[in-house]
CSV table of C-alpha atoms (C1' of nucleotides) in Angstrom, one decimal:
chain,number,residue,atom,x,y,z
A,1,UNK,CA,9.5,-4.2,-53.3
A,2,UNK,CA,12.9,-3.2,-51.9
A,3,UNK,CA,12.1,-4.4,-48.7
A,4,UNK,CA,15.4,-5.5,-47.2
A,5,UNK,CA,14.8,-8.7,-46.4
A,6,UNK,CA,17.4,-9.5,-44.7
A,7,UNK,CA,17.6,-10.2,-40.9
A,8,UNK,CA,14.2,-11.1,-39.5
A,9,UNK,CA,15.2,-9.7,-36.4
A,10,UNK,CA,12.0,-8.1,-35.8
A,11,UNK,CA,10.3,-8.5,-32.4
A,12,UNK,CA,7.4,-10.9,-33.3
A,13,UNK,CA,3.5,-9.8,-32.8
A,14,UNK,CA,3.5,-10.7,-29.3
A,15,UNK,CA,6.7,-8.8,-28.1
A,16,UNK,CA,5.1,-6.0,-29.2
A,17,UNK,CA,1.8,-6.6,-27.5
A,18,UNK,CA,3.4,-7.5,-24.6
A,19,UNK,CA,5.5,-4.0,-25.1
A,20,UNK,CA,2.4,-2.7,-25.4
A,21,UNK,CA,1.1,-4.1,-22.2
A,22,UNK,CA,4.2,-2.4,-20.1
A,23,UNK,CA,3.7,0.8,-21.7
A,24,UNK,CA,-0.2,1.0,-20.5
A,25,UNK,CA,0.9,-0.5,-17.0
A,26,UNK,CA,3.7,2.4,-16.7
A,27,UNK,CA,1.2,5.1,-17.8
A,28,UNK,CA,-1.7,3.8,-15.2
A,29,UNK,CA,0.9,3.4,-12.1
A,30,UNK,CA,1.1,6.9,-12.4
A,31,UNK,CA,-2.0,7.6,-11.9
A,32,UNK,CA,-3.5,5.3,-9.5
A,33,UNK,CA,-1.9,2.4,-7.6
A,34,UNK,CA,-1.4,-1.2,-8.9
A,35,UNK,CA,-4.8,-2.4,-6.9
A,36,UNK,CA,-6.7,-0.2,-8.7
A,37,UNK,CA,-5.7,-1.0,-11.8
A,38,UNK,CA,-7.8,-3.8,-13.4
A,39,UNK,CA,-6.6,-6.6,-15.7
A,40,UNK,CA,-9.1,-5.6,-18.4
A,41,UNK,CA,-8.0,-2.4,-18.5
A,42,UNK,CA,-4.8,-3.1,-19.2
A,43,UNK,CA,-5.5,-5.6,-21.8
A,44,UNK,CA,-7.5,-2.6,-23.7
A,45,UNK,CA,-5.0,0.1,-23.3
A,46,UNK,CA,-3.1,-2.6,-25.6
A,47,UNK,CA,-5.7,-3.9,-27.5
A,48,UNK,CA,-6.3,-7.8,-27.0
A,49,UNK,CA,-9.0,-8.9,-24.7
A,50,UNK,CA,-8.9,-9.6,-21.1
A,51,UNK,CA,-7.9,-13.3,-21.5
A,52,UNK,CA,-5.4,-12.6,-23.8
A,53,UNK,CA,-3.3,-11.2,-21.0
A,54,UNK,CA,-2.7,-13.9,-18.9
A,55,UNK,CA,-1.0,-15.4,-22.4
A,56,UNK,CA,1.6,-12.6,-21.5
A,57,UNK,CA,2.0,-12.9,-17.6
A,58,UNK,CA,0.6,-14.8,-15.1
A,59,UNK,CA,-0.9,-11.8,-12.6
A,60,UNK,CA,-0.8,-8.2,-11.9
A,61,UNK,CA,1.9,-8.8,-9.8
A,62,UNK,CA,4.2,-10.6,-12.5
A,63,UNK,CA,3.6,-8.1,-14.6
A,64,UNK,CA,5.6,-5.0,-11.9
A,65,UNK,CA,8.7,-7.8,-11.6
A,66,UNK,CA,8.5,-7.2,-15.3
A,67,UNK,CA,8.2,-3.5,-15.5
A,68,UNK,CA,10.7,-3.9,-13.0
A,69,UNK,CA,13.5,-5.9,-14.9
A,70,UNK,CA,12.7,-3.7,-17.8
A,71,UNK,CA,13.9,-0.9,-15.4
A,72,UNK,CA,16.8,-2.5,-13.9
A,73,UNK,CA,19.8,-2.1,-16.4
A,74,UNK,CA,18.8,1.6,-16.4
A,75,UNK,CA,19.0,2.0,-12.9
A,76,UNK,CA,21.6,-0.4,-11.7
A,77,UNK,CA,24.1,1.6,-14.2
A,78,UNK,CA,23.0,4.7,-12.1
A,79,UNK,CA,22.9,3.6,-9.1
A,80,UNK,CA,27.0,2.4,-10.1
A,81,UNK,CA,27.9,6.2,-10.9
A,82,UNK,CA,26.5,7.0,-6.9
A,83,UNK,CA,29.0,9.1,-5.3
A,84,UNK,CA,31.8,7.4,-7.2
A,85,UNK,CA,34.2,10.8,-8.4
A,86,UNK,CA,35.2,12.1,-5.0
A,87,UNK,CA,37.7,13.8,-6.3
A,88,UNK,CA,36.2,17.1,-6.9
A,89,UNK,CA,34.6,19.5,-4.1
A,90,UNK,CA,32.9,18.2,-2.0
A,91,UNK,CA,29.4,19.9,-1.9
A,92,UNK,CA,29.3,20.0,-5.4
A,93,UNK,CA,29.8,16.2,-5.7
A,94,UNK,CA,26.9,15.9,-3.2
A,95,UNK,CA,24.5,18.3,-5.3
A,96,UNK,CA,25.4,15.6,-8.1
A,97,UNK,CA,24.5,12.1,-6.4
A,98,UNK,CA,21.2,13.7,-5.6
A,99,UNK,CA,20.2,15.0,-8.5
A,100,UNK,CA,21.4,11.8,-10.2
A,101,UNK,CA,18.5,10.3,-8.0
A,102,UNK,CA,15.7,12.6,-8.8
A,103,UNK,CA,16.6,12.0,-12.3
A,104,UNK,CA,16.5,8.1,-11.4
A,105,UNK,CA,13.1,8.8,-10.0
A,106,UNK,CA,11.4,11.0,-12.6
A,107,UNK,CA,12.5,8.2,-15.1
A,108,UNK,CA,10.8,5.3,-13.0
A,109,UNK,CA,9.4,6.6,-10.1
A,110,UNK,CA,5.6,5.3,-10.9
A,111,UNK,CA,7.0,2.0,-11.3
A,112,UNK,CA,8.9,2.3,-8.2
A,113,UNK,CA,7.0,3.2,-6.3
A,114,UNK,CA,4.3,0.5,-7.0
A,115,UNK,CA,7.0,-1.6,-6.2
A,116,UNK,CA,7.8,-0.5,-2.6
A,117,UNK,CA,4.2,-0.5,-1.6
A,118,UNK,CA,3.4,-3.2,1.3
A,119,UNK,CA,1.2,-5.6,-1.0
A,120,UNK,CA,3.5,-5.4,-3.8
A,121,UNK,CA,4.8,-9.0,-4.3
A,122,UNK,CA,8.3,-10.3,-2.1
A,123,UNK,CA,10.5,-10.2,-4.9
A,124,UNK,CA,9.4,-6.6,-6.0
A,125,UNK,CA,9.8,-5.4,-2.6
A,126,UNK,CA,13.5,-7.4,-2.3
A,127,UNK,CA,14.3,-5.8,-5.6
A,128,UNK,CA,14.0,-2.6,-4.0
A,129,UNK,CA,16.0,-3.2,-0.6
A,130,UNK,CA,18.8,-4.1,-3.1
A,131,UNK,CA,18.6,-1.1,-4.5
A,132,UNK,CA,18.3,1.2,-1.2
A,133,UNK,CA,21.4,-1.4,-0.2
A,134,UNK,CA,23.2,-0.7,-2.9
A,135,UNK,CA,23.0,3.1,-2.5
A,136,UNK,CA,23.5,2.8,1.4
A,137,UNK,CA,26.9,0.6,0.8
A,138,UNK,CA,28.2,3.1,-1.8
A,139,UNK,CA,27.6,5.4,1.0
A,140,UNK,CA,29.0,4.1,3.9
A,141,UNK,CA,32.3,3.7,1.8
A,142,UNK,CA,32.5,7.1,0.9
A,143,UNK,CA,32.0,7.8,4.2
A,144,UNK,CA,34.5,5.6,5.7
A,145,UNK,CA,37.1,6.9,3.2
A,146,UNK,CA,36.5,10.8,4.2
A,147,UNK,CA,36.8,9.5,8.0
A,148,UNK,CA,40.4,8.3,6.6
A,149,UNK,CA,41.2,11.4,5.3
A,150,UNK,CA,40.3,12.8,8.4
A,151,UNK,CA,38.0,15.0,6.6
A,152,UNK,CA,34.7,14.0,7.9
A,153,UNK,CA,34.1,13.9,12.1
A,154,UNK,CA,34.6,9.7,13.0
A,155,UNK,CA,31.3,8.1,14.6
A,156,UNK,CA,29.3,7.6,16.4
A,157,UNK,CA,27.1,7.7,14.7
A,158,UNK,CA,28.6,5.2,12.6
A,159,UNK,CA,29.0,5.0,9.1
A,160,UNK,CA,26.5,2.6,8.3
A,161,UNK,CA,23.6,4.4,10.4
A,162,UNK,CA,24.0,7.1,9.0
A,163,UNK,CA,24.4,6.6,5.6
A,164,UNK,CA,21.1,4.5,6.3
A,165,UNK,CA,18.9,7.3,7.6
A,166,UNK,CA,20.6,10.1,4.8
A,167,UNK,CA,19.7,7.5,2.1
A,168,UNK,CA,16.0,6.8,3.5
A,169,UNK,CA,15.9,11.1,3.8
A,170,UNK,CA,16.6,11.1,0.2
A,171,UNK,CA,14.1,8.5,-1.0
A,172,UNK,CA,11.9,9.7,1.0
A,173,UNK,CA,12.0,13.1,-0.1
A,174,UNK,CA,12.1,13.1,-3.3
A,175,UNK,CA,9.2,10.0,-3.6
A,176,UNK,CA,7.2,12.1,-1.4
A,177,UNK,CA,7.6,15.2,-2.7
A,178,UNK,CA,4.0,16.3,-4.7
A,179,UNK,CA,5.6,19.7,-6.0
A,180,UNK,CA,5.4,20.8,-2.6
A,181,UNK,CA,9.0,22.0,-2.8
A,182,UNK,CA,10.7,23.3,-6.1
A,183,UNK,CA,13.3,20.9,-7.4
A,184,UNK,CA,16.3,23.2,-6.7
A,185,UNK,CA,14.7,23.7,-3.3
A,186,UNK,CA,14.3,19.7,-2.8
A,187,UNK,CA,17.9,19.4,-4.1
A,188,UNK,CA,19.7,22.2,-2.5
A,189,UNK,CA,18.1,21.1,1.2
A,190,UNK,CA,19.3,17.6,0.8
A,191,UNK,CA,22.3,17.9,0.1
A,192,UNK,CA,23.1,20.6,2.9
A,193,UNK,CA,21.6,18.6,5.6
A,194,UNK,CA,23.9,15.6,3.7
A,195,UNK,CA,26.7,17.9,4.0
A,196,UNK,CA,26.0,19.2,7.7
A,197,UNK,CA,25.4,15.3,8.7
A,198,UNK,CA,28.6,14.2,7.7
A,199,UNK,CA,31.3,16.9,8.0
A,200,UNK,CA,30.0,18.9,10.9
A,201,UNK,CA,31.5,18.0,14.3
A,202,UNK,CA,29.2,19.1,17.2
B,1,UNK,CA,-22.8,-8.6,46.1
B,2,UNK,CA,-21.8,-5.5,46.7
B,3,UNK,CA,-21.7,-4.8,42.9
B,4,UNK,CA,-22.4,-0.9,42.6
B,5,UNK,CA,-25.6,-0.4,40.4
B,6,UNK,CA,-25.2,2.9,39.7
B,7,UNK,CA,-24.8,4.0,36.5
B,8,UNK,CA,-25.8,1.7,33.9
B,9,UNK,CA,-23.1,2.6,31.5
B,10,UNK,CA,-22.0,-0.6,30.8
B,11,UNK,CA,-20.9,-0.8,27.0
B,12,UNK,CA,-23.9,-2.4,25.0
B,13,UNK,CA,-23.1,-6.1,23.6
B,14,UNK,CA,-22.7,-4.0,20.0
B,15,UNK,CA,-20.3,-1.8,21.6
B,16,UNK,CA,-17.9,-4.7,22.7
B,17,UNK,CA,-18.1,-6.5,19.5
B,18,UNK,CA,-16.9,-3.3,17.8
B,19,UNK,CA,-14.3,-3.0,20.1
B,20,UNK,CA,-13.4,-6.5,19.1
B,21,UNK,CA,-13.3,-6.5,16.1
B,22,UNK,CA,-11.7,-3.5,16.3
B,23,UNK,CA,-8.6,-5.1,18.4
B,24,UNK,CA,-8.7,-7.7,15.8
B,25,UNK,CA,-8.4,-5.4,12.8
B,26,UNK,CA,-5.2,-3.9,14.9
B,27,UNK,CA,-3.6,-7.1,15.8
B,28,UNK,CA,-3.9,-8.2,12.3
B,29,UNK,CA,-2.3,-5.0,10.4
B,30,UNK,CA,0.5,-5.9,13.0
B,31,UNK,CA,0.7,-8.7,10.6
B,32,UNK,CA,0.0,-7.9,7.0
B,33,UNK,CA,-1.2,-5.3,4.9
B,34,UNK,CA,-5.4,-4.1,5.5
B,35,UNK,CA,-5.7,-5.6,1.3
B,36,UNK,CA,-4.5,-9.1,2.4
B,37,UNK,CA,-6.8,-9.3,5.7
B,38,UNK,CA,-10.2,-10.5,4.5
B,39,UNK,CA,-14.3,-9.2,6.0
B,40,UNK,CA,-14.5,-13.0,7.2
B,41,UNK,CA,-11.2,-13.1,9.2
B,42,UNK,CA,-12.2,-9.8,10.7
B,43,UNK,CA,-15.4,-11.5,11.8
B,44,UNK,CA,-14.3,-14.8,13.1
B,45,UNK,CA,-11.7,-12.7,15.1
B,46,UNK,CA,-14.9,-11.1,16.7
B,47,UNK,CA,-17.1,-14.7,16.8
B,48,UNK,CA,-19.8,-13.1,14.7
B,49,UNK,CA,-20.3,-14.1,11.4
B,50,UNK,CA,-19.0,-11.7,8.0
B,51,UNK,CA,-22.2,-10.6,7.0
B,52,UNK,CA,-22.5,-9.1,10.6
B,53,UNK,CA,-19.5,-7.3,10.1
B,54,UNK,CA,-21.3,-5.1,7.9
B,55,UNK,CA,-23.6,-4.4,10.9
B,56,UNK,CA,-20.7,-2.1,11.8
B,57,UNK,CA,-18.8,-0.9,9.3
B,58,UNK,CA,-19.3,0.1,5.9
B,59,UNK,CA,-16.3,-1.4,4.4
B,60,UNK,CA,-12.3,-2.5,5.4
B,61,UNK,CA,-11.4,0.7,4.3
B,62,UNK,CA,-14.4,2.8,6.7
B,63,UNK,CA,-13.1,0.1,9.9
B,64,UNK,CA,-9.8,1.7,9.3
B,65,UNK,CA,-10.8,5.5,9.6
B,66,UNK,CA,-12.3,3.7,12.9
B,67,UNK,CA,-8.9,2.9,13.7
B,68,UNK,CA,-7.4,6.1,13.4
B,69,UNK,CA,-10.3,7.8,15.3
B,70,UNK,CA,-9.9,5.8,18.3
B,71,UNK,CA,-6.1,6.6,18.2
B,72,UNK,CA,-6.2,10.1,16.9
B,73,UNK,CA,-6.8,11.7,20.8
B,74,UNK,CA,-3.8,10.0,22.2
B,75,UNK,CA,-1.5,10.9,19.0
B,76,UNK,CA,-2.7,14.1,18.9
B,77,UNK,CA,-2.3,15.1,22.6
B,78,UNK,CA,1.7,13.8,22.1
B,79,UNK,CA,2.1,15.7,19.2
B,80,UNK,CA,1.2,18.7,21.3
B,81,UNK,CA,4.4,17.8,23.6
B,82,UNK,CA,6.6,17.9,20.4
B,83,UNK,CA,9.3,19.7,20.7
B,84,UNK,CA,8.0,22.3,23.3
B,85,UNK,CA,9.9,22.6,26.3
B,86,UNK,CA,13.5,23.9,24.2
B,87,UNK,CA,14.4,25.4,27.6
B,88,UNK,CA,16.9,22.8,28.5
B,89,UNK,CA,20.0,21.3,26.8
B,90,UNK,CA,19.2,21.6,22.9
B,91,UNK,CA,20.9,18.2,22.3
B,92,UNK,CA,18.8,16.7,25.1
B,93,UNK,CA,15.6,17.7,24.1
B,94,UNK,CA,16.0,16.6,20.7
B,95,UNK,CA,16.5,13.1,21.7
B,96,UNK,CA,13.4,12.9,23.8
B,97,UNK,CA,11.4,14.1,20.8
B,98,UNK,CA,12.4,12.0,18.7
B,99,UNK,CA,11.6,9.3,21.7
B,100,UNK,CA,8.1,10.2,21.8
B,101,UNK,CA,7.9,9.6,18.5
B,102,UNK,CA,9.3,6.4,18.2
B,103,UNK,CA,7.0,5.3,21.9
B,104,UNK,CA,3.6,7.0,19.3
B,105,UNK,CA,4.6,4.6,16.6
B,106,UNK,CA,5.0,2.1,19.1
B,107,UNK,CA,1.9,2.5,20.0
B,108,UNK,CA,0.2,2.9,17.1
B,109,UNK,CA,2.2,2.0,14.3
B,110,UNK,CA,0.3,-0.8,12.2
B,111,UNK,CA,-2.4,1.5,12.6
B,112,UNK,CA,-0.2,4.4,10.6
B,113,UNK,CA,1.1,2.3,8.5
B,114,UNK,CA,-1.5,1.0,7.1
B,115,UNK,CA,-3.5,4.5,6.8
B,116,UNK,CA,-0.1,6.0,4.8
B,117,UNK,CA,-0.3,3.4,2.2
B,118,UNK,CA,-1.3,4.4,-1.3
B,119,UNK,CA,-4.3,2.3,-1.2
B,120,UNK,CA,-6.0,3.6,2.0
B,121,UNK,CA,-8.8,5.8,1.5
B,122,UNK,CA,-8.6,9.6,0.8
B,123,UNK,CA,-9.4,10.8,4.5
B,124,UNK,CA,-7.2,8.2,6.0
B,125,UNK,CA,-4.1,9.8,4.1
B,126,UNK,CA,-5.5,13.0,4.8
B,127,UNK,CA,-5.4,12.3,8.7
B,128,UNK,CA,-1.5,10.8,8.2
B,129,UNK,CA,-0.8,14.4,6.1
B,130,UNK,CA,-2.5,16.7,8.9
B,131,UNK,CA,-0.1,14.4,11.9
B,132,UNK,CA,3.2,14.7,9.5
B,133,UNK,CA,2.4,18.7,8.7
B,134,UNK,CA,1.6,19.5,12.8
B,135,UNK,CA,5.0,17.9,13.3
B,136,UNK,CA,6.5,19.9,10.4
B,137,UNK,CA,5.0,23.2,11.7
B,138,UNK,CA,6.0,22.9,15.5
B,139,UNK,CA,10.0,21.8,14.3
B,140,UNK,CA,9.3,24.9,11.7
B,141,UNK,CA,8.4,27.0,14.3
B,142,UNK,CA,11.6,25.6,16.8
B,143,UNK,CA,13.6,26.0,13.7
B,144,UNK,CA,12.0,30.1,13.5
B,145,UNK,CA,12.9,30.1,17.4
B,146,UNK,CA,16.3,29.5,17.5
B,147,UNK,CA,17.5,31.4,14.3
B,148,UNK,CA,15.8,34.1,15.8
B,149,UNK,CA,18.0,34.2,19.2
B,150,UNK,CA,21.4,33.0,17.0
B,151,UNK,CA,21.7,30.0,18.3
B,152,UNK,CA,20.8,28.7,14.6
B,153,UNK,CA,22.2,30.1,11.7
B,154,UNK,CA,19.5,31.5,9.2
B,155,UNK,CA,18.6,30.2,5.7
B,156,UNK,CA,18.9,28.7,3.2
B,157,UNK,CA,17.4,26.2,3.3
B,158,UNK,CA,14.7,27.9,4.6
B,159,UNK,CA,13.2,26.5,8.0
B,160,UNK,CA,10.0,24.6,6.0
B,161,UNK,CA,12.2,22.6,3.8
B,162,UNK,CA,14.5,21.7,6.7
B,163,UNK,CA,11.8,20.8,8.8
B,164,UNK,CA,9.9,18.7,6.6
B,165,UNK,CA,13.0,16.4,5.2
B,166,UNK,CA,13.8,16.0,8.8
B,167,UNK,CA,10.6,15.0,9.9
B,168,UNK,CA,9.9,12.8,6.7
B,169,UNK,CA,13.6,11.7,7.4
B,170,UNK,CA,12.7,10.9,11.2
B,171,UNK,CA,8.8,8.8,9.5
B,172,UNK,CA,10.8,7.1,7.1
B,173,UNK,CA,13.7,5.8,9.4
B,174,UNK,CA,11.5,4.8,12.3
B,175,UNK,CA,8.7,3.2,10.3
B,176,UNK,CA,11.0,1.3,7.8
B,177,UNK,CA,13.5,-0.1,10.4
B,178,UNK,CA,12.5,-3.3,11.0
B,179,UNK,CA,15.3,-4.4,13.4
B,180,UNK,CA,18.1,-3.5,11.3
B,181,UNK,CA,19.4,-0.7,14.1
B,182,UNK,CA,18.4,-0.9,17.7
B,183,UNK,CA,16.6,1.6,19.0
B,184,UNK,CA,19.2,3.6,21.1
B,185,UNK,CA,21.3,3.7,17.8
B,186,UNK,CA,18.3,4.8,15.7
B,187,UNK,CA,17.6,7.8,17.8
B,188,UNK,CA,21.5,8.6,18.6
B,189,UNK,CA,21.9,8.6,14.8
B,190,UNK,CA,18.7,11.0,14.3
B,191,UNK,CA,19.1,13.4,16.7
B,192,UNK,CA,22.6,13.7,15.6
B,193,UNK,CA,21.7,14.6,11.7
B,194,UNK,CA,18.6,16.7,13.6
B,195,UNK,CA,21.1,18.9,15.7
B,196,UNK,CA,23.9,19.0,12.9
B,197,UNK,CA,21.8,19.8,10.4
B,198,UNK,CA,20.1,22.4,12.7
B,199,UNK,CA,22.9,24.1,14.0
B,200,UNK,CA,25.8,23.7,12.2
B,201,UNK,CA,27.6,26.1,9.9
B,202,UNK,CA,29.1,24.7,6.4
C,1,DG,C1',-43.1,-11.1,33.9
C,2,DA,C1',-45.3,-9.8,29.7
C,3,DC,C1',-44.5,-6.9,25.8
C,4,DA,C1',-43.1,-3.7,22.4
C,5,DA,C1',-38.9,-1.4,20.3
C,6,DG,C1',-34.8,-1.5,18.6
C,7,DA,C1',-30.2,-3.8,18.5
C,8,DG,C1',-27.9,-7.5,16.7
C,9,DT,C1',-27.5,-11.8,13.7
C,10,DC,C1',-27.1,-14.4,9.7
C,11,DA,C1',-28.3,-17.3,5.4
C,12,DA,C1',-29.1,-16.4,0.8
C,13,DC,C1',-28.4,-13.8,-3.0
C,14,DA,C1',-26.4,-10.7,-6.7
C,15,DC,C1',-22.3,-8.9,-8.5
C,16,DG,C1',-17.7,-8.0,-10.1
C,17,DG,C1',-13.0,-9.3,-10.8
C,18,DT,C1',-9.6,-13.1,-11.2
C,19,DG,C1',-7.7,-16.9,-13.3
C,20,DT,C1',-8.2,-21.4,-16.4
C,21,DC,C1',-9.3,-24.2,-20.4
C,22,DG,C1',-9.7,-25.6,-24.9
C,23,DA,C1',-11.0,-24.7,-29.4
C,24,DA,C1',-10.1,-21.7,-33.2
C,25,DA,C1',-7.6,-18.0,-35.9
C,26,DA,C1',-3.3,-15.8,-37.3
C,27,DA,C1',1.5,-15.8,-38.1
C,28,DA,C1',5.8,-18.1,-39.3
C,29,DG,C1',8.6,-21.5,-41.0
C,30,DT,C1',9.5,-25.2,-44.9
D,1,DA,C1',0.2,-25.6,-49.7
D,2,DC,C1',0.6,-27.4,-45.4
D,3,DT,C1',2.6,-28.0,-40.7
D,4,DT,C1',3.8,-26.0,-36.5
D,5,DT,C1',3.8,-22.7,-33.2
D,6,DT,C1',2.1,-18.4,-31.7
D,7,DT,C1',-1.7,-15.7,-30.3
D,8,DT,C1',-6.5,-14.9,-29.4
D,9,DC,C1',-10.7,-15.2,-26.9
D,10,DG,C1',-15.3,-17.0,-25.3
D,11,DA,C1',-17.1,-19.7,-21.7
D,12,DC,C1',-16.7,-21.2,-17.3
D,13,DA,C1',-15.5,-21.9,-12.3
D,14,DC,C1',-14.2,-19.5,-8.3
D,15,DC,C1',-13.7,-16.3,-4.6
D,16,DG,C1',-14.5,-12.1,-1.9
D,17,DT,C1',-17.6,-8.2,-1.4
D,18,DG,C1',-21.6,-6.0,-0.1
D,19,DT,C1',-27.1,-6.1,0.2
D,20,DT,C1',-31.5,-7.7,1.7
D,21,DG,C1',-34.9,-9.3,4.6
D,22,DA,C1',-36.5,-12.2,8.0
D,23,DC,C1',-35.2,-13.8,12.4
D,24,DT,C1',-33.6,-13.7,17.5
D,25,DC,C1',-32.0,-11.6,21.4
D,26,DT,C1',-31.6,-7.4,24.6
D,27,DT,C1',-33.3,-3.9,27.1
D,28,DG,C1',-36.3,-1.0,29.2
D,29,DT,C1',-41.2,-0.2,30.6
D,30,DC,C1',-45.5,-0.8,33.0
DNA sequence: GACAAGAGTCAACACGGTGTCGAAAAAAGT
DNA sequence: ACTTTTTTCGACACCGTGTTGACTCTTGTC
């Protein structure tokens, strides 16, 4: 009887399903991979009927731009923080940026890395090499600024090669990492061969 | 006339239209992904029709373990070269490693590709995860090598963890760069993060 | 050079998953 | 209450896969 009235602001039926939709999508991708995952069973794991998906999005594929758009404020506001306070020491700030990217992965790794497989669609793979770009600029600057300094050795290599291969190291350690190696493991070798690669003259 | 009779070992008809479509599977993963590369392409690659296909393979997926068998010997036999001779000039040596691996996925690369992604079949991955792990044990063992006699300091990070980011590294950046760095760049800015990371002290 | 045996071929079929359509039910405004 | 718009779903068309069984072509043998 009380029941504030108010602002209907509430999402309508269909956001929810369509909520509903994501959330069984995020919760299969880590399990099996996007291929294997059939439109039916999706529409169950939210309750509506196979045809009643394609009222929320057009394919398979639409759906991952839209578990990937859902992502993208998350990760774009991390991706921001990327080796940004140099100030402190040096190897600590490393450890940092690192595990600031196996925390970005454990939040949306499934969905990430549905996205960087070969037949996901263009614009989920393009999504991604923005990303890795992103990372890989933010690196190269950091680099070029502790060449300034005279702190790190200057190239070759040069700064964008090798913030290239130390960003595709990371990514692809931590995405391929199956608990083979403990986190702090995982971590702590990353960021020493980060450290060795950029401040180490030969 | 002269055509030497001898042995009748000429490959059977069946054997040649494996081998074809074989050579069409290959030239095709060149191209796009083994999901997107239909049973009746395949076929009309070979001239026979697509229910022949299935005269010689049980599926896309068992054509591709077919693939990987017939370029297993040569990959294995260089993986066997991998790192070995550390007599010479450390810096040296690494750089022709890393060579041979960019010549094997030359060679072979669609093929490897194809078998990593998360789609392929169980034993394909399999194969990719025995190939990655030989190269992690033999730059392991290196690693054990030249700690051993100094020339490397000791751990951490202990000589597994090393060797498998730098080998995944070493994957990752040859498979993913499509063009971006030539290829005397790519391997002067690998073996550089291979021997700093290696050998320097922090 | 005829003839069996087996190697290779393919049209026709069954099946399973995708995507479309239009009619009907449910929800939301007025 | 009744109109509009949102949501649902059954029925259908379509496409690619994999199977079957009958056929033809090779190949070796006497």
């Amino acid at each position: 009887m009380v029941s504030a009235p108010a602002r209907r602001r509430g999402p309508s039926k269909g956001d929810r399903k369509q909520e509903a939709l994501l959330e069984t999508a995020e919760r299969l991708l880590a399990v099996k991979p996007l291929a294997e995952i059939g439109i039916e069973e999706l529409a169950k794991g939210a309750g509506i009927s196979r045809s009643s998906f394609y009222f929320y999005f057009e394919s398979r594929q639409a759906m991952l731009l839209a578990l990937l758009a859902r992502a993208s404020d998350n990760l774009i506001t991390q991706v921001e923080g990327w080796l940004e306070p140099e100030s402190e020491d040096t190897r600590a700030s490393l450890c940092r940026s690192i595990e600031l990217a196996v925390k970005m992965w454990d939040e949306h790794g499934s969905v990430l890395f549905a996205a960087q497989n070969p037949d996901a669609p263009a614009e989920a793979r393009q999504f991604m090499a923005d990303l890795t770009g992103r990372l890989v600029a933010a690196t190269e600057d950091m680099i070029n600024r502790k060449r300034a300094t005279g702190a790190a050795p200057p190239g070759p290599p040069s700064a964008h090669s090798l913030a290239t291969m130390l960003v595709g190291m990371t990514e692809h350690g931590i995405s391929h990492n199956n608990g083979a190696l403990g986190q702090a493991e995982l971590v702590d070798t990353l960021s020493t061969i980060w450290h060795r690669a950029l401040f180490a003259t030969d």
